PDB file of C-alpha atoms and ligand atoms in Angstrom:
ATOM      1  CA  UNK A 550      -0.003  -0.190  -0.013  1.00 36.00           C
ATOM      2  CA  UNK A 551       1.252   3.419  -0.816  1.00 42.00           C
ATOM      3  CA  UNK A 552       0.951   5.615   2.128  1.00 47.00           C
ATOM      4  CA  UNK A 553      -0.560   9.102   2.209  1.00 55.00           C
ATOM      5  CA  UNK A 554       2.557  10.441   2.993  1.00 77.00           C
ATOM      6  CA  UNK A 555       3.984   9.197  -0.270  1.00 83.00           C
ATOM      7  CA  UNK A 556       1.111  10.078  -2.422  1.00 80.00           C
ATOM      8  CA  UNK A 557       0.655  13.502  -1.369  1.00 79.00           C
ATOM      9  CA  UNK A 558      -2.545  16.065  -0.885  1.00 76.00           C
ATOM     10  CA  UNK A 559      -3.078  19.304  -2.048  1.00 77.00           C
ATOM     11  CA  UNK A 560       0.133  21.115  -2.831  1.00 76.00           C
ATOM     12  CA  UNK A 561       1.641  17.916  -3.257  1.00 74.00           C
ATOM     13  CA  UNK A 562      -0.835  15.844  -5.085  1.00 85.00           C
ATOM     14  CA  UNK A 563      -0.752  14.283  -8.367  1.00 88.00           C
ATOM     15  CA  UNK A 564      -2.596  17.321 -10.059  1.00 90.00           C
ATOM     16  CA  UNK A 565       0.105  19.718  -8.819  1.00 92.00           C
ATOM     17  CA  UNK A 566       2.895  17.224 -10.059  1.00 93.00           C
ATOM     18  CA  UNK A 567       0.989  16.854 -13.577  1.00 95.00           C
ATOM     19  CA  UNK A 568       1.154  20.681 -13.826  1.00 96.00           C
ATOM     20  CA  UNK A 569       5.136  20.472 -13.178  1.00 97.00           C
ATOM     21  CA  UNK A 570       5.395  18.192 -16.213  1.00 98.00           C
ATOM     22  CA  UNK A 571       3.361  20.281 -18.079  1.00 98.00           C
ATOM     23  CA  UNK A 572       5.718  23.173 -17.336  1.00 98.00           C
ATOM     24  CA  UNK A 573       8.983  20.851 -18.173  1.00 98.00           C
ATOM     25  CA  UNK A 574       7.524  20.124 -21.675  1.00 98.00           C
ATOM     26  CA  UNK A 575       6.833  23.893 -22.369  1.00 98.00           C
ATOM     27  CA  UNK A 576      10.250  24.394 -21.390  1.00 98.00           C
ATOM     28  CA  UNK A 577      11.528  21.745 -23.978  1.00 98.00           C
ATOM     29  CA  UNK A 578      11.936  18.436 -22.528  1.00 98.00           C
ATOM     30  CA  UNK A 579      11.006  15.799 -24.829  1.00 98.00           C
ATOM     31  CA  UNK A 580      12.089  12.571 -23.574  1.00 98.00           C
ATOM     32  CA  UNK A 581       8.714  10.883 -22.417  1.00 98.00           C
ATOM     33  CA  UNK A 582      10.020   8.301 -20.106  1.00 98.00           C
ATOM     34  CA  UNK A 583      11.816  10.925 -18.395  1.00 98.00           C
ATOM     35  CA  UNK A 584       8.608  13.039 -17.811  1.00 98.00           C
ATOM     36  CA  UNK A 585       6.565  10.115 -17.078  1.00 98.00           C
ATOM     37  CA  UNK A 586       9.160   9.357 -14.190  1.00 98.00           C
ATOM     38  CA  UNK A 587       9.052  12.664 -12.971  1.00 97.00           C
ATOM     39  CA  UNK A 588       5.246  12.762 -13.083  1.00 96.00           C
ATOM     40  CA  UNK A 589       5.277   9.563 -10.752  1.00 95.00           C
ATOM     41  CA  UNK A 590       8.210  10.412  -8.520  1.00 96.00           C
ATOM     42  CA  UNK A 591       7.022  12.472  -5.245  1.00 95.00           C
ATOM     43  CA  UNK A 592       9.693  15.271  -4.937  1.00 97.00           C
ATOM     44  CA  UNK A 593       8.099  16.310  -1.639  1.00 95.00           C
ATOM     45  CA  UNK A 594       9.730  13.327  -0.289  1.00 96.00           C
ATOM     46  CA  UNK A 595      13.175  14.757  -0.611  1.00 98.00           C
ATOM     47  CA  UNK A 596      12.583  18.145   1.225  1.00 97.00           C
ATOM     48  CA  UNK A 597      11.828  19.075   4.684  1.00 95.00           C
ATOM     49  CA  UNK A 598       8.186  18.837   5.677  1.00 93.00           C
ATOM     50  CA  UNK A 599       8.338  23.058   5.836  1.00 93.00           C
ATOM     51  CA  UNK A 600       9.152  23.205   2.025  1.00 94.00           C
ATOM     52  CA  UNK A 601       6.894  20.134   1.041  1.00 94.00           C
ATOM     53  CA  UNK A 602       4.324  22.681  -0.334  1.00 93.00           C
ATOM     54  CA  UNK A 603       6.883  24.343  -2.756  1.00 96.00           C
ATOM     55  CA  UNK A 604       8.417  20.841  -3.982  1.00 96.00           C
ATOM     56  CA  UNK A 605       6.295  20.824  -7.127  1.00 96.00           C
ATOM     57  CA  UNK A 606       7.532  24.461  -8.285  1.00 96.00           C
ATOM     58  CA  UNK A 607      10.066  24.329 -11.035  1.00 97.00           C
ATOM     59  CA  UNK A 608      12.755  25.593  -8.769  1.00 97.00           C
ATOM     60  CA  UNK A 609      15.966  24.604  -6.643  1.00 97.00           C
ATOM     61  CA  UNK A 610      14.870  24.514  -3.105  1.00 97.00           C
ATOM     62  CA  UNK A 611      17.060  24.547   0.018  1.00 97.00           C
ATOM     63  CA  UNK A 612      17.779  21.293   1.824  1.00 97.00           C
ATOM     64  CA  UNK A 613      20.164  22.361   4.779  1.00 97.00           C
ATOM     65  CA  UNK A 614      23.796  22.549   4.916  1.00 97.00           C
ATOM     66  CA  UNK A 615      23.768  25.117   2.318  1.00 95.00           C
ATOM     67  CA  UNK A 616      22.882  22.646  -0.364  1.00 97.00           C
ATOM     68  CA  UNK A 617      19.837  22.585  -2.837  1.00 97.00           C
ATOM     69  CA  UNK A 618      17.571  19.950  -4.275  1.00 98.00           C
ATOM     70  CA  UNK A 619      17.975  20.639  -7.981  1.00 97.00           C
ATOM     71  CA  UNK A 620      15.499  22.547 -10.127  1.00 97.00           C
ATOM     72  CA  UNK A 621      13.068  20.032 -11.824  1.00 98.00           C
ATOM     73  CA  UNK A 622      13.895  21.211 -15.380  1.00 98.00           C
ATOM     74  CA  UNK A 623      17.635  20.893 -14.796  1.00 98.00           C
ATOM     75  CA  UNK A 624      17.053  17.242 -13.559  1.00 98.00           C
ATOM     76  CA  UNK A 625      14.994  16.464 -16.443  1.00 98.00           C
ATOM     77  CA  UNK A 626      17.582  18.034 -18.948  1.00 98.00           C
ATOM     78  CA  UNK A 627      20.529  16.310 -17.593  1.00 98.00           C
ATOM     79  CA  UNK A 628      18.742  12.994 -17.534  1.00 98.00           C
ATOM     80  CA  UNK A 629      17.458  13.191 -21.011  1.00 98.00           C
ATOM     81  CA  UNK A 630      21.113  14.506 -22.106  1.00 97.00           C
ATOM     82  CA  UNK A 631      22.800  11.442 -20.600  1.00 97.00           C
ATOM     83  CA  UNK A 632      19.916   9.040 -22.000  1.00 97.00           C
ATOM     84  CA  UNK A 633      19.877  10.343 -25.464  1.00 95.00           C
ATOM     85  CA  UNK A 634      22.258   7.699 -27.102  1.00 92.00           C
ATOM     86  CA  UNK A 635      20.605   5.072 -25.198  1.00 95.00           C
ATOM     87  CA  UNK A 636      20.386   3.959 -21.932  1.00 97.00           C
ATOM     88  CA  UNK A 637      23.448   3.280 -20.118  1.00 98.00           C
ATOM     89  CA  UNK A 638      23.883  -0.074 -17.751  1.00 98.00           C
ATOM     90  CA  UNK A 639      25.049   2.004 -14.568  1.00 98.00           C
ATOM     91  CA  UNK A 640      25.341   5.761 -13.783  1.00 98.00           C
ATOM     92  CA  UNK A 641      27.621   7.617 -11.256  1.00 98.00           C
ATOM     93  CA  UNK A 642      26.039  10.530  -9.751  1.00 98.00           C
ATOM     94  CA  UNK A 643      28.569  12.962  -7.705  1.00 98.00           C
ATOM     95  CA  UNK A 644      26.689  15.095  -5.233  1.00 98.00           C
ATOM     96  CA  UNK A 645      23.704  13.073  -3.877  1.00 98.00           C
ATOM     97  CA  UNK A 646      22.188  15.881  -2.002  1.00 98.00           C
ATOM     98  CA  UNK A 647      18.754  15.237  -1.511  1.00 98.00           C
ATOM     99  CA  UNK A 648      18.678  11.937  -3.427  1.00 98.00           C
ATOM    100  CA  UNK A 649      16.121  13.235  -5.787  1.00 98.00           C
ATOM    101  CA  UNK A 650      18.266  13.179  -8.971  1.00 98.00           C
ATOM    102  CA  UNK A 651      19.542   9.645  -7.999  1.00 98.00           C
ATOM    103  CA  UNK A 652      15.867   8.558  -7.721  1.00 98.00           C
ATOM    104  CA  UNK A 653      14.764   9.663 -11.120  1.00 98.00           C
ATOM    105  CA  UNK A 654      17.727   8.149 -12.674  1.00 98.00           C
ATOM    106  CA  UNK A 655      16.997   4.834 -10.585  1.00 98.00           C
ATOM    107  CA  UNK A 656      13.823   4.259 -12.525  1.00 98.00           C
ATOM    108  CA  UNK A 657      15.318   4.745 -15.687  1.00 98.00           C
ATOM    109  CA  UNK A 658      18.645   2.846 -15.442  1.00 98.00           C
ATOM    110  CA  UNK A 659      19.600  -0.498 -14.006  1.00 98.00           C
ATOM    111  CA  UNK A 660      22.155   0.804 -11.557  1.00 98.00           C
ATOM    112  CA  UNK A 661      23.052   4.100  -9.817  1.00 98.00           C
ATOM    113  CA  UNK A 662      26.060   4.843  -7.832  1.00 98.00           C
ATOM    114  CA  UNK A 663      25.903   7.968  -6.013  1.00 98.00           C
ATOM    115  CA  UNK A 664      28.486   9.837  -3.890  1.00 98.00           C
ATOM    116  CA  UNK A 665      27.837  12.641  -1.164  1.00 98.00           C
ATOM    117  CA  UNK A 666      30.469  14.408   1.040  1.00 98.00           C
ATOM    118  CA  UNK A 667      28.119  15.461   3.760  1.00 98.00           C
ATOM    119  CA  UNK A 668      27.215  12.344   5.768  1.00 98.00           C
ATOM    120  CA  UNK A 669      24.013  14.219   7.315  1.00 98.00           C
ATOM    121  CA  UNK A 670      22.631  14.661   3.794  1.00 98.00           C
ATOM    122  CA  UNK A 671      23.273  11.183   2.721  1.00 98.00           C
ATOM    123  CA  UNK A 672      21.514   9.622   5.565  1.00 98.00           C
ATOM    124  CA  UNK A 673      18.280  11.399   4.796  1.00 98.00           C
ATOM    125  CA  UNK A 674      18.765  10.667   0.875  1.00 98.00           C
ATOM    126  CA  UNK A 675      19.144   6.907   2.044  1.00 98.00           C
ATOM    127  CA  UNK A 676      15.889   7.369   4.186  1.00 98.00           C
ATOM    128  CA  UNK A 677      14.029   8.764   1.132  1.00 98.00           C
ATOM    129  CA  UNK A 678      15.098   5.918  -1.063  1.00 98.00           C
ATOM    130  CA  UNK A 679      14.085   3.645   1.406  1.00 98.00           C
ATOM    131  CA  UNK A 680      10.487   5.053   1.712  1.00 97.00           C
ATOM    132  CA  UNK A 681      10.078   4.739  -2.167  1.00 97.00           C
ATOM    133  CA  UNK A 682      11.536   0.931  -2.247  1.00 98.00           C
ATOM    134  CA  UNK A 683      14.313   1.913  -4.493  1.00 98.00           C
ATOM    135  CA  UNK A 684      16.470  -0.885  -4.386  1.00 97.00           C
ATOM    136  CA  UNK A 685      19.247   0.025  -7.413  1.00 98.00           C
ATOM    137  CA  UNK A 686      20.847   2.889  -5.670  1.00 98.00           C
ATOM    138  CA  UNK A 687      24.019   2.510  -4.276  1.00 98.00           C
ATOM    139  CA  UNK A 688      25.910   5.213  -2.264  1.00 98.00           C
ATOM    140  CA  UNK A 689      28.531   6.206  -0.685  1.00 98.00           C
ATOM    141  CA  UNK A 690      29.844   8.877   1.998  1.00 98.00           C
ATOM    142  CA  UNK A 691      33.219  10.422   0.162  1.00 97.00           C
ATOM    143  CA  UNK A 692      34.820  13.317  -1.847  1.00 98.00           C
ATOM    144  CA  UNK A 693      33.193  12.373  -5.353  1.00 97.00           C
ATOM    145  CA  UNK A 694      35.988  14.739  -7.238  1.00 96.00           C
ATOM    146  CA  UNK A 695      37.784  11.111  -6.885  1.00 94.00           C
ATOM    147  CA  UNK A 696      34.837   9.107  -8.537  1.00 96.00           C
ATOM    148  CA  UNK A 697      34.204   5.584  -7.172  1.00 97.00           C
ATOM    149  CA  UNK A 698      37.033   3.660  -8.397  1.00 95.00           C
ATOM    150  CA  UNK A 699      36.203   0.120  -7.980  1.00 94.00           C
ATOM    151  CA  UNK A 700      33.035   0.171 -10.275  1.00 96.00           C
ATOM    152  CA  UNK A 701      34.703   2.310 -13.031  1.00 97.00           C
ATOM    153  CA  UNK A 702      34.860   2.821 -15.786  1.00 98.00           C
ATOM    154  CA  UNK A 703      31.242   4.417 -16.211  1.00 98.00           C
ATOM    155  CA  UNK A 704      29.079   4.584 -19.254  1.00 98.00           C
ATOM    156  CA  UNK A 705      27.503   7.616 -17.951  1.00 98.00           C
ATOM    157  CA  UNK A 706      28.453  10.036 -15.149  1.00 98.00           C
ATOM    158  CA  UNK A 707      26.374  13.007 -13.887  1.00 98.00           C
ATOM    159  CA  UNK A 708      27.771  15.841 -11.724  1.00 98.00           C
ATOM    160  CA  UNK A 709      25.370  17.862  -9.634  1.00 98.00           C
ATOM    161  CA  UNK A 710      27.706  20.149  -8.020  1.00 97.00           C
ATOM    162  CA  UNK A 711      30.212  22.840  -9.874  1.00 97.00           C
ATOM    163  CA  UNK A 712      33.901  22.561  -9.814  1.00 97.00           C
ATOM    164  CA  UNK A 713      36.084  25.407 -11.373  1.00 96.00           C
ATOM    165  CA  UNK A 714      37.712  22.816 -13.844  1.00 96.00           C
ATOM    166  CA  UNK A 715      36.861  19.226 -14.712  1.00 97.00           C
ATOM    167  CA  UNK A 716      38.131  16.720 -11.998  1.00 97.00           C
ATOM    168  CA  UNK A 717      40.693  14.544 -13.923  1.00 95.00           C
ATOM    169  CA  UNK A 718      39.893  11.650 -12.070  1.00 95.00           C
ATOM    170  CA  UNK A 719      36.105  11.538 -13.336  1.00 97.00           C
ATOM    171  CA  UNK A 720      37.329  11.774 -16.839  1.00 96.00           C
ATOM    172  CA  UNK A 721      39.510   8.979 -16.197  1.00 96.00           C
ATOM    173  CA  UNK A 722      36.584   6.609 -15.124  1.00 97.00           C
ATOM    174  CA  UNK A 723      34.661   7.271 -18.098  1.00 97.00           C
ATOM    175  CA  UNK A 724      34.480   4.260 -20.365  1.00 97.00           C
ATOM    176  CA  UNK A 725      35.034   4.572 -23.996  1.00 97.00           C
ATOM    177  CA  UNK A 726      31.985   5.911 -25.440  1.00 96.00           C
ATOM    178  CA  UNK A 727      30.847   6.755 -22.115  1.00 97.00           C
ATOM    179  CA  UNK A 728      29.393  10.441 -21.308  1.00 98.00           C
ATOM    180  CA  UNK A 729      29.833  13.051 -18.684  1.00 98.00           C
ATOM    181  CA  UNK A 730      27.400  15.878 -17.996  1.00 98.00           C
ATOM    182  CA  UNK A 731      28.916  18.213 -15.501  1.00 98.00           C
ATOM    183  CA  UNK A 732      28.400  22.209 -14.666  1.00 98.00           C
ATOM    184  CA  UNK A 733      31.844  23.690 -14.891  1.00 98.00           C
ATOM    185  CA  UNK A 734      32.803  27.331 -14.182  1.00 95.00           C
ATOM    186  CA  UNK A 735      35.026  29.847 -11.984  1.00 79.00           C
ATOM    187  CA  UNK A 736      32.415  32.509 -11.947  1.00 80.00           C
ATOM    188  CA  UNK A 737      30.104  33.150  -8.717  1.00 75.00           C
ATOM    189  CA  UNK A 738      26.719  31.218  -9.206  1.00 85.00           C
ATOM    190  CA  UNK A 739      26.612  30.376 -12.943  1.00 95.00           C
ATOM    191  CA  UNK A 740      28.145  27.713 -15.012  1.00 97.00           C
ATOM    192  CA  UNK A 741      28.305  26.391 -18.168  1.00 97.00           C
ATOM    193  CA  UNK A 742      26.762  22.749 -18.507  1.00 98.00           C
ATOM    194  CA  UNK A 743      29.233  20.482 -20.301  1.00 98.00           C
ATOM    195  CA  UNK A 744      29.148  17.204 -22.066  1.00 98.00           C
ATOM    196  CA  UNK A 745      32.283  15.162 -22.335  1.00 98.00           C
ATOM    197  CA  UNK A 746      32.175  11.956 -24.395  1.00 97.00           C
ATOM    198  CA  UNK A 747      35.372   9.769 -24.229  1.00 97.00           C
ATOM    199  CA  UNK A 748      36.310   8.452 -27.640  1.00 96.00           C
ATOM    200  CA  UNK A 749      39.050   5.690 -28.719  1.00 94.00           C
ATOM    201  CA  UNK A 750      41.499   8.666 -29.336  1.00 95.00           C
ATOM    202  CA  UNK A 751      40.599  11.137 -26.505  1.00 94.00           C
ATOM    203  CA  UNK A 752      37.808  13.151 -24.904  1.00 96.00           C
ATOM    204  CA  UNK A 753      35.313  15.560 -26.789  1.00 97.00           C
ATOM    205  CA  UNK A 754      33.973  18.570 -25.108  1.00 97.00           C
ATOM    206  CA  UNK A 755      30.407  20.003 -25.942  1.00 98.00           C
ATOM    207  CA  UNK A 756      29.268  23.158 -24.220  1.00 98.00           C
ATOM    208  CA  UNK A 757      25.269  23.126 -23.692  1.00 97.00           C
ATOM    209  CA  UNK A 758      23.579  25.833 -21.671  1.00 95.00           C
ATOM    210  CA  UNK A 759      24.092  28.277 -18.378  1.00 96.00           C
ATOM    211  CA  UNK A 760      22.952  26.888 -15.247  1.00 96.00           C
ATOM    212  CA  UNK A 761      23.546  27.692 -11.581  1.00 95.00           C
ATOM    213  CA  UNK A 762      24.708  24.730  -9.281  1.00 96.00           C
ATOM    214  CA  UNK A 763      26.276  24.888  -5.640  1.00 95.00           C
ATOM    215  CA  UNK A 764      30.012  24.507  -5.689  1.00 96.00           C
ATOM    216  CA  UNK A 765      32.035  20.877  -5.727  1.00 97.00           C
ATOM    217  CA  UNK A 766      33.959  21.089  -2.558  1.00 96.00           C
ATOM    218  CA  UNK A 767      36.833  19.052  -1.556  1.00 94.00           C
ATOM    219  CA  UNK A 768      36.756  16.405   1.493  1.00 93.00           C
ATOM    220  CA  UNK A 769      34.023  14.532   3.225  1.00 92.00           C
ATOM    221  CA  UNK A 770      32.516  16.113   6.324  1.00 93.00           C
ATOM    222  CA  UNK A 771      29.880  14.841   9.121  1.00 93.00           C
TER     223      UNK A 771
HETATM  224  N1  SAH B 203      21.557  15.760  -6.973  1.00 78.39           N
HETATM  225  C1  SAH B 203      21.416  16.362  -5.858  1.00 78.39           C
HETATM  226  C2  SAH B 203      21.706  17.964  -6.036  1.00 78.39           C
HETATM  227  C3  SAH B 203      22.128  18.295  -4.631  1.00 78.39           C
HETATM  228  S1  SAH B 203      23.258  19.946  -4.607  1.00 78.39           S
HETATM  229  C4  SAH B 203      19.779  16.538  -5.678  1.00 78.39           C
HETATM  230  O1  SAH B 203      18.991  15.869  -6.367  1.00 78.39           O
HETATM  231  O2  SAH B 203      18.910  16.775  -4.471  1.00 78.39           O
HETATM  232  C5  SAH B 203      25.041  19.245  -4.790  1.00 78.39           C
HETATM  233  C6  SAH B 203      25.380  18.034  -3.863  1.00 78.39           C
HETATM  234  O3  SAH B 203      26.602  18.125  -3.874  1.00 78.39           O
HETATM  235  C7  SAH B 203      25.307  18.681  -2.142  1.00 78.39           C
HETATM  236  O4  SAH B 203      24.738  17.935  -1.655  1.00 78.39           O
HETATM  237  C8  SAH B 203      26.659  18.747  -1.820  1.00 78.39           C
HETATM  238  O5  SAH B 203      27.082  18.239  -0.582  1.00 78.39           O
HETATM  239  C9  SAH B 203      27.487  17.655  -2.912  1.00 78.39           C
HETATM  240  N2  SAH B 203      28.949  17.703  -3.152  1.00 78.39           N
HETATM  241  C10 SAH B 203      29.668  19.029  -3.344  1.00 78.39           C
HETATM  242  N3  SAH B 203      30.965  18.727  -3.494  1.00 78.39           N
HETATM  243  C11 SAH B 203      30.975  17.398  -3.407  1.00 78.39           C
HETATM  244  C12 SAH B 203      32.092  16.439  -3.875  1.00 78.39           C
HETATM  245  N4  SAH B 203      33.396  16.841  -3.903  1.00 78.39           N
HETATM  246  N5  SAH B 203      31.819  14.903  -3.715  1.00 78.39           N
HETATM  247  C13 SAH B 203      30.695  14.724  -3.124  1.00 78.39           C
HETATM  248  N6  SAH B 203      29.344  15.569  -3.107  1.00 78.39           N
HETATM  249  C14 SAH B 203      29.672  16.657  -3.186  1.00 78.39           C
END
């Protein structure tokens, strides 16, 4: 049985979620599978109760520790881009945060690895994944700039915090043919969303759009 908590009422109801998906469609999200997963995944489970009534607005929201749950449009866009050449077997996400992005990925790809440097956030994200019964998300408390070596190489990597320059360790963990989507920038608050593709010869870089992410920081903390 689905509890009322997950199902949501009023500002967290299915109708409110349907409206969010319509907005994402208007903004240019085309992948129907991604839209359907966003429509049926409760985002209010990933924010504090005091924020739940805003969970289906297309905005980033605070999740504590100076961090944010990404804007649904960005979650949809990055997911759509990562999947546009087909569904990878595995995705590595750097920056678990609330766990929302990894929950969306987990319903589209067979296996998700996710790394978070703030232990308290990771505990909450794991709790949300448990609540939703997601069994294919594997998470680790560490500095994700170094990726997650034992499971590498990855056919897909998604970084949801912004470094000033691309961490070389992450590029090294990308399989040949693999794609990494990552916001990169040294200007305060604004970054370029970049797509890196590893080829047999090297790495191709493509700049997609301007985005705004919290910074990728060094080291793991409580
Ligand atoms: N994908 C998240 C977005 C969270 S914001 C979501 O769906 O909610 C980015 C997250 O990246 C923050 O939780 C922050 O603590 C984390 N982060 C920043 N630098 C990191 C690093 N080096 N390694 C792992 N996580 C990092």
